[in-house]
mmCIF file of C-alpha atoms in Angstrom:
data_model
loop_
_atom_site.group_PDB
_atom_site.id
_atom_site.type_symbol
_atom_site.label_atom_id
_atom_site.label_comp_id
_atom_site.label_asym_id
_atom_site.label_seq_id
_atom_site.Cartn_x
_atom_site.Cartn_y
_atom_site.Cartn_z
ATOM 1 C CA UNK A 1 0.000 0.000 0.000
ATOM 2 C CA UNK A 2 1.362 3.253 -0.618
ATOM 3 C CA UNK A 3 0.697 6.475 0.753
ATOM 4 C CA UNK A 4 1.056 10.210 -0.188
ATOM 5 C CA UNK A 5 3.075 12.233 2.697
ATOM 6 C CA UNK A 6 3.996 15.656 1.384
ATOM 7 C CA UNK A 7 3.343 17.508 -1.807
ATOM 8 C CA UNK A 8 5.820 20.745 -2.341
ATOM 9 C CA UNK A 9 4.295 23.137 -5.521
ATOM 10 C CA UNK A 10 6.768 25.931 -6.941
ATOM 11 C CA UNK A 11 6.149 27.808 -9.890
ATOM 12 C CA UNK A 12 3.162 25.771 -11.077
ATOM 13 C CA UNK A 13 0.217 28.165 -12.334
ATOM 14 C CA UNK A 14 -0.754 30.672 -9.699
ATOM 15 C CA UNK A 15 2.090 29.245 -7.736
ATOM 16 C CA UNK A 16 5.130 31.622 -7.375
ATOM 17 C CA UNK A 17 8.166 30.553 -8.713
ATOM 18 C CA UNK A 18 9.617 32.503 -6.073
ATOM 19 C CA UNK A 19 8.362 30.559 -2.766
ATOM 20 C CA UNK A 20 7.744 26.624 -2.356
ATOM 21 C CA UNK A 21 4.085 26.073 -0.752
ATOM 22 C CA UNK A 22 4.047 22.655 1.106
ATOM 23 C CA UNK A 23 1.070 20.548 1.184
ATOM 24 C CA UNK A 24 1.220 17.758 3.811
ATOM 25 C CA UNK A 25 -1.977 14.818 3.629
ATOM 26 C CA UNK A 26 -2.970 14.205 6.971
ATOM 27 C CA UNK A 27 -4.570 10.038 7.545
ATOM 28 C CA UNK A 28 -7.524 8.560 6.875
ATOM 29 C CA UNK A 29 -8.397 12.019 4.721
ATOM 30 C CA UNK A 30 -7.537 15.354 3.689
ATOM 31 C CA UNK A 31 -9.693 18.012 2.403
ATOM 32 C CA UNK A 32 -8.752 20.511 0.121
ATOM 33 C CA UNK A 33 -11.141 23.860 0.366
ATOM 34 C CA UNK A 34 -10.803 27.070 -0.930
ATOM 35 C CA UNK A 35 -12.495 29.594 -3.082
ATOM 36 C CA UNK A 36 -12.425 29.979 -6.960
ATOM 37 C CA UNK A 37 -8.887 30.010 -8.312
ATOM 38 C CA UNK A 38 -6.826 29.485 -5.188
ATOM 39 C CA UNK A 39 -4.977 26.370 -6.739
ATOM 40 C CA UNK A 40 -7.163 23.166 -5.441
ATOM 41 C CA UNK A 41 -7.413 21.776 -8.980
ATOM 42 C CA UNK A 42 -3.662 23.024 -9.608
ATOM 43 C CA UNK A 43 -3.042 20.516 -6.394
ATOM 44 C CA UNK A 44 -4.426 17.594 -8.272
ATOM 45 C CA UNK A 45 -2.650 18.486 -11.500
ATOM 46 C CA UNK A 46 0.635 18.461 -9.436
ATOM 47 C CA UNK A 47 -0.175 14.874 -7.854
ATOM 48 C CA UNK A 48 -0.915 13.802 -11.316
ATOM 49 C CA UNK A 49 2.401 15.268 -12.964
ATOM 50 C CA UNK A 50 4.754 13.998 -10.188
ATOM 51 C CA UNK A 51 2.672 10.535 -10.445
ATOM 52 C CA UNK A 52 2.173 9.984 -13.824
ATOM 53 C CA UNK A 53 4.660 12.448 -15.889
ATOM 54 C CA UNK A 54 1.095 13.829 -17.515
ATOM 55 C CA UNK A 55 0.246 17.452 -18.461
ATOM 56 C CA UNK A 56 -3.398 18.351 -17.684
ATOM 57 C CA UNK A 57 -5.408 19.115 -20.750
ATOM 58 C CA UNK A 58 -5.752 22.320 -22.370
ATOM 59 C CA UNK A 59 -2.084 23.477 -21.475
ATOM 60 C CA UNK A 60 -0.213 23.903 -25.041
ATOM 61 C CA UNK A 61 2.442 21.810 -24.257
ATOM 62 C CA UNK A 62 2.539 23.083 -20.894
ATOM 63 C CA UNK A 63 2.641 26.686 -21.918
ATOM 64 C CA UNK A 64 0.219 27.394 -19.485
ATOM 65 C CA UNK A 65 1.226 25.062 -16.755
ATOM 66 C CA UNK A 66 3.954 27.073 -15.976
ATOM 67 C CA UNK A 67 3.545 30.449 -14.371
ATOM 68 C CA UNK A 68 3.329 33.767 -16.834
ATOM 69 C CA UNK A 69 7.143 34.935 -17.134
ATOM 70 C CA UNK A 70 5.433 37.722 -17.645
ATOM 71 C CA UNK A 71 3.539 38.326 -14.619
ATOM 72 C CA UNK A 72 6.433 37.473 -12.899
ATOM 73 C CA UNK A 73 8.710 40.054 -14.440
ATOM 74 C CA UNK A 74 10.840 37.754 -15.790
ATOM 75 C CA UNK A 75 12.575 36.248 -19.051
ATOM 76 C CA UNK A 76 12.303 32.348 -17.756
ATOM 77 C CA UNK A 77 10.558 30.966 -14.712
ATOM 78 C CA UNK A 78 11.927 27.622 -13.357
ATOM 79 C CA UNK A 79 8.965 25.314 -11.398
ATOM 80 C CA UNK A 80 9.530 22.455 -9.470
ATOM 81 C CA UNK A 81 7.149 19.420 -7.966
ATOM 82 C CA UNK A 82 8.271 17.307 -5.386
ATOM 83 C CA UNK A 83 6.213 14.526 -3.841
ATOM 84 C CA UNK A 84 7.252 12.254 -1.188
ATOM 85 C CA UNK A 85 5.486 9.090 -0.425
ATOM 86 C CA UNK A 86 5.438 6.163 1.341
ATOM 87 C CA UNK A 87 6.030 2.137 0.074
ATOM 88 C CA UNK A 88 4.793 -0.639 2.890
ATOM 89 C CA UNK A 89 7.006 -2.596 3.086
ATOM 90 C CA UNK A 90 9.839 -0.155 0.655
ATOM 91 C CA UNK A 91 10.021 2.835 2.924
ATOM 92 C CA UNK A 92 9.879 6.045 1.775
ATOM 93 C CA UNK A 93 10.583 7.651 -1.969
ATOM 94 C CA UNK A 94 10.531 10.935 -3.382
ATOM 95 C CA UNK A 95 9.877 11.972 -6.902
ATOM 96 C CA UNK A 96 10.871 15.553 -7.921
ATOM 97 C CA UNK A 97 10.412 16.713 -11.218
ATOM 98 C CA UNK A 98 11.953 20.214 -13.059
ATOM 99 C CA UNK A 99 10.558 22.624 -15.437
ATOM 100 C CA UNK A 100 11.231 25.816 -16.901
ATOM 101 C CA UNK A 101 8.974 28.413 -19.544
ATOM 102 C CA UNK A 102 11.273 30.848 -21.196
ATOM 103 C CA UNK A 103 9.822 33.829 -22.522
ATOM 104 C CA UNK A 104 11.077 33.887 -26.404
ATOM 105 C CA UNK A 105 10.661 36.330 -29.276
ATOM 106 C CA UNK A 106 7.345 35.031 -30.555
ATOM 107 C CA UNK A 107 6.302 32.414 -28.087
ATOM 108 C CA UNK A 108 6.759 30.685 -24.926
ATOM 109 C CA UNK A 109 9.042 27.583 -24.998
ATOM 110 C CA UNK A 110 8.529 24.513 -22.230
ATOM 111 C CA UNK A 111 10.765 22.109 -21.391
ATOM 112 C CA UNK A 112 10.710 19.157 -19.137
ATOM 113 C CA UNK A 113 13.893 19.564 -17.147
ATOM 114 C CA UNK A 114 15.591 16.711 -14.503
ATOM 115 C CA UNK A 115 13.198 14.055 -13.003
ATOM 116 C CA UNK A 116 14.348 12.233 -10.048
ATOM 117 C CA UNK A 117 13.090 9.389 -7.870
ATOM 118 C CA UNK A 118 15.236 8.476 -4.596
ATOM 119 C CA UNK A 119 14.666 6.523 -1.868
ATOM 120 C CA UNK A 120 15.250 7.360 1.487
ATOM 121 C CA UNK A 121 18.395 5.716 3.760
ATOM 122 C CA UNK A 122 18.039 5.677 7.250
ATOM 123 C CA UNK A 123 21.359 4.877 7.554
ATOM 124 C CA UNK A 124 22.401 7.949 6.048
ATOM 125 C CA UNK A 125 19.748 10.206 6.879
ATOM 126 C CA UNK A 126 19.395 11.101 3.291
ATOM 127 C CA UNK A 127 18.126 10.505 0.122
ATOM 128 C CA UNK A 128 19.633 7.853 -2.655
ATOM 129 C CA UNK A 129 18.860 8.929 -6.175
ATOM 130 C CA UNK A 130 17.863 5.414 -8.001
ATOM 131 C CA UNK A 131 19.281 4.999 -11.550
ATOM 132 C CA UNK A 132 16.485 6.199 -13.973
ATOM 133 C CA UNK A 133 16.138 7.380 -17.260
ATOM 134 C CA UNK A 134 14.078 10.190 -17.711
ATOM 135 C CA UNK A 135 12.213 7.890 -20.321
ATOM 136 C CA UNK A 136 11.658 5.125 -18.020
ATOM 137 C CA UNK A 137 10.462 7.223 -14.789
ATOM 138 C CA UNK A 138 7.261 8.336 -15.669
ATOM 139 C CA UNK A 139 6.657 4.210 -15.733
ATOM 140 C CA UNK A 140 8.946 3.358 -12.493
ATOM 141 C CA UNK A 141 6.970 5.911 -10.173
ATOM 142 C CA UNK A 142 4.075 3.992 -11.079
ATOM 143 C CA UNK A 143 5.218 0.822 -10.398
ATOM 144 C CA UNK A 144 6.995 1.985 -7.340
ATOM 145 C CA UNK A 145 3.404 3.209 -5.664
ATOM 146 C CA UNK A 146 2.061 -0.156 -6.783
ATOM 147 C CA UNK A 147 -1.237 1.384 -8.739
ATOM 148 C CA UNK A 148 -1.595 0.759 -12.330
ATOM 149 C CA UNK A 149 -0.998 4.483 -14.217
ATOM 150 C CA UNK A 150 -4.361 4.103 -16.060
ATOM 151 C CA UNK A 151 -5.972 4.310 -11.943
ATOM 152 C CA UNK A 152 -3.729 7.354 -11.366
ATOM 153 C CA UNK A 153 -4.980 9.161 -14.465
ATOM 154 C CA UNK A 154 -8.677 8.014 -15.127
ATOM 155 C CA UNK A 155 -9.491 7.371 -11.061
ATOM 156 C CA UNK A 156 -7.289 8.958 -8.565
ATOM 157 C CA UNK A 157 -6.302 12.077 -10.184
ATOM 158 C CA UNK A 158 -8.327 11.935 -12.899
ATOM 159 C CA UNK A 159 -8.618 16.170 -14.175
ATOM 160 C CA UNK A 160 -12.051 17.880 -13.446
ATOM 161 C CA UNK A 161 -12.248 18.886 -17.424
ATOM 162 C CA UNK A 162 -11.789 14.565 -17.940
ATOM 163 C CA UNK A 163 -13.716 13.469 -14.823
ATOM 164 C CA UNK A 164 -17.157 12.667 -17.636
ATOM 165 C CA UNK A 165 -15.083 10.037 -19.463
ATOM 166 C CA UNK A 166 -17.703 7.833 -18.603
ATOM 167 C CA UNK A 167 -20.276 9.181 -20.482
ATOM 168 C CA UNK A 168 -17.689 9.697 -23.592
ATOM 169 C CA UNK A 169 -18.167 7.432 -26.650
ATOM 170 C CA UNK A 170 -18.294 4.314 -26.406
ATOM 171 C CA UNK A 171 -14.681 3.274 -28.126
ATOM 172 C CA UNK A 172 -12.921 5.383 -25.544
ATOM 173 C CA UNK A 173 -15.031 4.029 -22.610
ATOM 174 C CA UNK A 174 -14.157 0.566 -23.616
ATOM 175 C CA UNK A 175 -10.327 1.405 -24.253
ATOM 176 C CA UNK A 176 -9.863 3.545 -20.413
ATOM 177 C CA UNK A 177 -11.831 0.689 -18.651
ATOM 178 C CA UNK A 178 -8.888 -1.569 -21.009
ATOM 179 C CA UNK A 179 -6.319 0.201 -19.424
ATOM 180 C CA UNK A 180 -7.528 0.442 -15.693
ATOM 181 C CA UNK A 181 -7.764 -3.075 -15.601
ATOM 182 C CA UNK A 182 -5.219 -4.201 -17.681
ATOM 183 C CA UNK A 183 -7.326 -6.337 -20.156
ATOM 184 C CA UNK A 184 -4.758 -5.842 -22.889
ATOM 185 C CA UNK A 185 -2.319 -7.909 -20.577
ATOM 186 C CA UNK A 186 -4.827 -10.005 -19.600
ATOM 187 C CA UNK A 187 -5.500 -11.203 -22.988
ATOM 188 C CA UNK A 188 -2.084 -11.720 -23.747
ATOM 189 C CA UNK A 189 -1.789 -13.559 -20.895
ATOM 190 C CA UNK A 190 -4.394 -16.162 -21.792
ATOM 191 C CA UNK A 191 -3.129 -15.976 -25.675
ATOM 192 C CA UNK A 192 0.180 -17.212 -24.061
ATOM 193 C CA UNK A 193 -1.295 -20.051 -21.644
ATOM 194 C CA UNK A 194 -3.604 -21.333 -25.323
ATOM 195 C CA UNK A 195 0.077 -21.521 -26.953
ATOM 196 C CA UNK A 196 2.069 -23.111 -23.833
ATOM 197 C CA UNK A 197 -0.805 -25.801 -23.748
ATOM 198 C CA UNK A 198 -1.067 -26.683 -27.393
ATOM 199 C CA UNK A 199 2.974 -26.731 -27.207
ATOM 200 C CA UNK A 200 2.668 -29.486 -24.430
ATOM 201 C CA UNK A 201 -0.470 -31.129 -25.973
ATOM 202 C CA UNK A 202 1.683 -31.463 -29.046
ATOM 203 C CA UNK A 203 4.459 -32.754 -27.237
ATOM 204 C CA UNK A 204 2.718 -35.603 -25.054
ATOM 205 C CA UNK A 205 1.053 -36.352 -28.580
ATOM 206 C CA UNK A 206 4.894 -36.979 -30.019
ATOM 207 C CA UNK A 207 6.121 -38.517 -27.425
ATOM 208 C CA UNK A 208 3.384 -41.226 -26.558
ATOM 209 C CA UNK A 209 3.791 -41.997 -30.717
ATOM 210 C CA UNK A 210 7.195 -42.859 -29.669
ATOM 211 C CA UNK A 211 6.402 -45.048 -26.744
ATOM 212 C CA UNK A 212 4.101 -47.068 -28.696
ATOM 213 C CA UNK A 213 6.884 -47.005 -31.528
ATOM 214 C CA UNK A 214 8.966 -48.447 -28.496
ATOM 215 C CA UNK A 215 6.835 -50.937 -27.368
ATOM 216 C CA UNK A 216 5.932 -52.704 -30.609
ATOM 217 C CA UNK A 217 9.575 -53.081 -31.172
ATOM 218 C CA UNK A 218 9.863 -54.496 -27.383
ATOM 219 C CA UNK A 219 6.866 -57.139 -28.542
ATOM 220 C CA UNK A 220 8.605 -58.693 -31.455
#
């Protein structure tokens, strides 16, 4: 079972770039309130992104995910997410992830800057960065939480804007409930198992040819 401890938001949306506001998730349940705009949907959008690796909709490429250089009177604005949680029986991990929005001649221009997941050492009192590459995190973190990404994005987190996906067409009902429970894999699975026991059937069929092949030789 894992659990979500702290969430620490810099630069995201409303967010300054300038302060780090730290969220901690009190057990069995946390409530986030607030009025219109104060950053409660910009909360889940951060515990999606340091989950998952996925922009919210309707961000250009996570133009607009990033605060306004602009409003903040400046040429680029680095943002940062960090989100520690804990692994029973792992311990603790921490994902942080790095952005930037730079402020160019004609546009903005996003990048996706260092993502790192560590684990903590008690021994040490610190954290260990495990060996990831940045294509292969947005998988691990997953995996390390033990929920299936299609539960993080569709269920957990799923985005206000993407929360009717239910009543969406058909096709893409049938291809999120796919992915939340893994049919795809399922149905490999079983595809597998079919071949594995035809394999055998066809090799007991062989080899009991053979042992009557044997035994009418022995009878002679």
């Amino acid at each position: 079972m894992s659990t979500i401890d702290v969430l620490t938001i810099k630069g995201i949306r409303a967010f300054s770039p300038d302060n780090e506001e730290k969220i901690t998730f009190y057990k069995p349940l946390t409530l986030i309130v607030g009025h219109n705009g104060a950053g409660k949907t910009t909360v889940i959008e951060c515990l999606k992104m340091a989950s998952t690796g996925d922009l919210p909709p309707n961000v250009k490429s996570g133009q607009n995910f990033i605060h306004d250089p602009k409003v903040a009177g400046e040429v680029e604005v680095k943002a940062q997410i960090k989100m520690r949680f804990q692994v029973q029986p792992k311990g603790t991990f921490s994902i942080i992830r790095n952005f930037s929005l730079k402020q160019m001649r004609k546009n903005l221009q996003f990048k996706a800057l260092d993502q790192t997941l560590s684990v903590w050492n008690p021994e040490t009192g610190d954290y260990n960065c495990l060996p990831q590459r940045c294509s292969n995190i947005n998988q691990e973190v997953p995996l390390t939480m033990g929920v299936n990404k299609a539960i993080l994005e569709n269920v957990v987190f799923v985005h206000q804007e993407d929360s009717n996906w239910p009543l969406s067409e058909p096709a893409n009902v049938k291809k999120r409930f796919d992915d939340i429970f893994a049919a795809t894999k399922y149905t490999k699975a079983l595809e597998e198992i079919k071949k594995l026991k035809n394999n055998r059937v066809s090799e007991a069929k062989d080899k009991r040819l053979k042992l009557e092949t044997l035994k009418s030789y022995r009878d002679r």
